[in-house]
Amino acid sequence: MRSITCFLLLSCLYLNACAQEKKPDQNARQNDRKTPGYANIKIIKSPKTGRDTVIKTEAEWRKQLTPEQFEITRQKGTETAFQNKYNANHEAGIYKCICCGLDLFKSETKFESGTGWPSFYDKIGNHVTEAKDSSLGMERDEVLCSRCGAHLGHVFDDGPKPTGLRYCMNSAALDFVKK
């Protein structure tokens, strides 16, 4: 009798745990993009900032991204200059975050900086944020995706008019969609 009671109790606990896992987060919504890689990401409204925020575990990011993309976007890495996908891209379109698909830069704002990385003089709206970066013994302004927090690159004040800014981005952090 005791083993049956124990079995029933454990079964109830297991079923309750399964039911809890399947309940959607009240504040979460699924990304509606059909693009592979962006699918099945939970987006919540951050109580601190009021902005959409992507919720994913490290394992989920590793599953979605290539090792290079993961190292750059989630571990603040940098790709090799002049040996990346979008440095010499001159097609019209939009550059999106490789992690969550948020529009970041328009091709019209891309310029030849001579640095070996795709560079832009302006961003789209408030889709990127900046943070202080003191790594490598220097002070820089890191550029992050405002929705998923992906490390994209850095911004410098030596760009062309009209902004005077140079958003120096890692190609591996971007996804380009032609017009």
Short mmCIF file of C-alpha atoms in Angstrom, two decimals:
data_model
loop_
_atom_site.label_atom_id
_atom_site.label_comp_id
_atom_site.label_asym_id
_atom_site.label_seq_id
_atom_site.Cartn_x
_atom_site.Cartn_y
_atom_site.Cartn_z
CA MET A 1 0.00 0.00 0.00
CA ARG A 2 2.83 2.35 0.87
CA SER A 3 4.50 1.83 -2.51
CA ILE A 4 1.24 2.52 -4.33
CA THR A 5 0.76 5.76 -2.41
CA CYS A 6 4.35 6.76 -3.13
CA PHE A 7 3.89 5.90 -6.83
CA LEU A 8 0.68 7.96 -7.04
CA LEU A 9 2.31 10.91 -5.28
CA LEU A 10 5.34 10.82 -7.60
CA SER A 11 3.06 10.50 -10.64
CA CYS A 12 1.06 13.55 -9.56
CA LEU A 13 4.24 15.55 -9.00
CA TYR A 14 5.59 14.52 -12.43
CA LEU A 15 2.35 15.40 -14.22
CA ASN A 16 2.17 18.73 -12.42
CA ALA A 17 5.77 19.52 -13.42
CA CYS A 18 5.01 18.63 -17.05
CA ALA A 19 1.93 20.85 -17.04
CA GLN A 20 3.96 23.75 -15.61
CA GLU A 21 6.59 23.39 -18.37
CA LYS A 22 3.97 23.63 -21.11
CA LYS A 23 2.24 26.73 -19.71
CA PRO A 24 3.34 29.75 -21.73
CA ASP A 25 4.86 32.66 -19.85
CA GLN A 26 2.11 35.26 -19.45
CA ASN A 27 4.53 38.02 -20.50
CA ALA A 28 6.17 36.09 -23.30
CA ARG A 29 5.20 35.94 -26.94
CA GLN A 30 6.69 33.86 -29.71
CA ASN A 31 8.58 35.63 -32.43
CA ASP A 32 6.42 35.48 -35.55
CA ARG A 33 9.33 35.35 -37.99
CA LYS A 34 9.41 32.35 -40.28
CA THR A 35 13.14 32.74 -40.94
CA PRO A 36 15.13 29.72 -39.72
CA GLY A 37 17.18 30.58 -36.67
CA TYR A 38 14.80 33.28 -35.46
CA ALA A 39 11.92 30.88 -34.91
CA ASN A 40 10.82 29.80 -31.46
CA ILE A 41 12.39 32.62 -29.53
CA LYS A 42 10.53 34.01 -26.55
CA ILE A 43 10.25 37.77 -26.42
CA ILE A 44 9.14 39.53 -23.24
CA LYS A 45 8.69 43.19 -22.37
CA SER A 46 11.48 44.09 -19.93
CA PRO A 47 10.05 45.60 -16.73
CA LYS A 48 13.19 47.76 -16.37
CA THR A 49 13.42 49.23 -19.86
CA GLY A 50 9.97 48.56 -21.34
CA ARG A 51 11.71 47.12 -24.43
CA ASP A 52 11.23 43.73 -26.04
CA THR A 53 13.82 41.28 -24.73
CA VAL A 54 14.71 37.82 -26.07
CA ILE A 55 14.84 34.97 -23.58
CA LYS A 56 17.14 32.06 -24.49
CA THR A 57 19.50 29.80 -22.61
CA GLU A 58 23.15 29.46 -23.54
CA ALA A 59 22.37 25.97 -24.88
CA GLU A 60 19.63 27.38 -27.12
CA TRP A 61 21.99 30.05 -28.47
CA ARG A 62 24.66 27.41 -29.15
CA LYS A 63 22.11 25.29 -31.02
CA GLN A 64 20.98 28.24 -33.17
CA LEU A 65 24.37 29.83 -33.95
CA THR A 66 27.56 28.60 -35.58
CA PRO A 67 30.57 28.40 -33.23
CA GLU A 68 31.92 31.66 -34.72
CA GLN A 69 28.59 33.47 -34.38
CA PHE A 70 28.24 32.28 -30.78
CA GLU A 71 31.77 33.36 -29.86
CA ILE A 72 31.25 36.83 -31.34
CA THR A 73 27.67 37.59 -30.30
CA ARG A 74 27.42 35.83 -26.95
CA GLN A 75 31.08 35.97 -25.78
CA LYS A 76 32.07 39.38 -27.21
CA GLY A 77 34.56 38.04 -29.75
CA THR A 78 35.91 39.74 -32.89
CA GLU A 79 36.29 38.25 -36.34
CA THR A 80 39.37 38.70 -38.51
CA ALA A 81 39.51 41.96 -40.47
CA PHE A 82 39.09 41.74 -44.26
CA GLN A 83 38.16 38.03 -43.98
CA ASN A 84 34.47 38.31 -43.28
CA LYS A 85 31.23 38.03 -45.17
CA TYR A 86 29.95 41.62 -45.45
CA ASN A 87 33.01 43.89 -45.52
CA ALA A 88 32.85 44.18 -49.34
CA ASN A 89 29.07 43.78 -49.70
CA HIS A 90 27.58 46.63 -51.77
CA GLU A 91 24.05 45.30 -52.34
CA ALA A 92 20.95 47.19 -51.25
CA GLY A 93 19.14 45.81 -48.24
CA ILE A 94 18.94 45.60 -44.48
CA TYR A 95 21.45 44.21 -41.99
CA LYS A 96 19.72 42.32 -39.19
CA CYS A 97 20.85 40.80 -35.91
CA ILE A 98 21.93 37.19 -36.57
CA CYS A 99 20.48 36.16 -33.20
CA CYS A 100 16.98 37.63 -33.22
CA GLY A 101 16.38 39.19 -36.65
CA LEU A 102 16.00 42.80 -35.47
CA ASP A 103 16.71 45.36 -38.22
CA LEU A 104 19.96 47.17 -37.28
CA PHE A 105 21.47 49.01 -40.27
CA LYS A 106 20.43 50.07 -43.77
CA SER A 107 22.79 49.48 -46.68
CA GLU A 108 22.49 53.19 -47.57
CA THR A 109 24.45 54.03 -44.40
CA LYS A 110 27.28 51.56 -45.09
CA PHE A 111 30.61 53.06 -46.13
CA GLU A 112 34.17 51.99 -46.91
CA SER A 113 36.08 52.61 -43.68
CA GLY A 114 39.23 50.74 -44.70
CA THR A 115 39.18 48.86 -41.39
CA GLY A 116 38.25 45.46 -42.80
CA TRP A 117 34.84 45.28 -41.13
CA PRO A 118 31.45 46.45 -42.38
CA SER A 119 30.98 50.02 -41.16
CA PHE A 120 27.89 52.20 -40.97
CA TYR A 121 27.47 55.88 -40.11
CA ASP A 122 23.97 55.42 -38.67
CA LYS A 123 21.76 52.79 -37.04
CA ILE A 124 18.06 52.08 -37.37
CA GLY A 125 16.11 53.81 -34.59
CA ASN A 126 16.92 52.60 -31.10
CA HIS A 127 17.64 49.05 -32.26
CA VAL A 128 21.19 49.12 -30.91
CA THR A 129 22.46 50.12 -27.49
CA GLU A 130 25.91 51.02 -26.29
CA ALA A 131 27.93 49.94 -23.27
CA LYS A 132 31.42 50.80 -22.03
CA ASP A 133 34.05 48.21 -22.97
CA SER A 134 37.36 48.32 -21.08
CA SER A 135 38.78 45.10 -22.52
CA LEU A 136 42.16 44.90 -24.25
CA GLY A 137 43.48 47.82 -22.20
CA MET A 138 41.42 50.49 -23.96
CA GLU A 139 38.13 52.32 -23.49
CA ARG A 140 35.63 51.70 -26.28
CA ASP A 141 31.88 51.87 -26.80
CA GLU A 142 30.48 48.41 -27.42
CA VAL A 143 27.43 48.08 -29.67
CA LEU A 144 24.73 45.57 -28.67
CA CYS A 145 21.42 44.48 -30.18
CA SER A 146 18.77 46.20 -28.06
CA ARG A 147 16.45 43.17 -28.21
CA CYS A 148 18.72 40.17 -27.51
CA GLY A 149 21.91 41.76 -26.18
CA ALA A 150 24.12 40.29 -28.91
CA HIS A 151 27.58 41.84 -29.16
CA LEU A 152 27.76 43.39 -32.63
CA GLY A 153 30.99 45.43 -32.58
CA HIS A 154 32.02 48.93 -31.49
CA VAL A 155 31.20 52.53 -32.38
CA PHE A 156 33.83 55.24 -32.90
CA ASP A 157 33.60 58.99 -33.52
CA ASP A 158 35.72 59.01 -36.69
CA GLY A 159 32.98 58.34 -39.23
CA PRO A 160 31.65 60.45 -42.12
CA LYS A 161 28.94 63.10 -42.07
CA PRO A 162 26.16 63.48 -41.22
CA THR A 163 26.69 61.65 -37.89
CA GLY A 164 30.48 61.48 -37.62
CA LEU A 165 30.09 57.95 -36.26
CA ARG A 166 31.56 54.65 -37.43
CA TYR A 167 29.61 51.60 -36.32
CA CYS A 168 32.28 48.95 -36.90
CA MET A 169 30.42 45.63 -36.94
CA ASN A 170 31.31 41.95 -37.07
CA SER A 171 29.82 40.28 -40.17
CA ALA A 172 29.18 37.13 -38.13
CA ALA A 173 26.80 39.14 -35.92
CA LEU A 174 24.75 40.24 -38.95
CA ASP A 175 22.30 38.72 -41.38
CA PHE A 176 21.88 40.59 -44.67
CA VAL A 177 18.51 40.62 -46.44
CA LYS A 178 18.50 41.99 -50.01
CA LYS A 179 15.84 44.50 -51.06
#
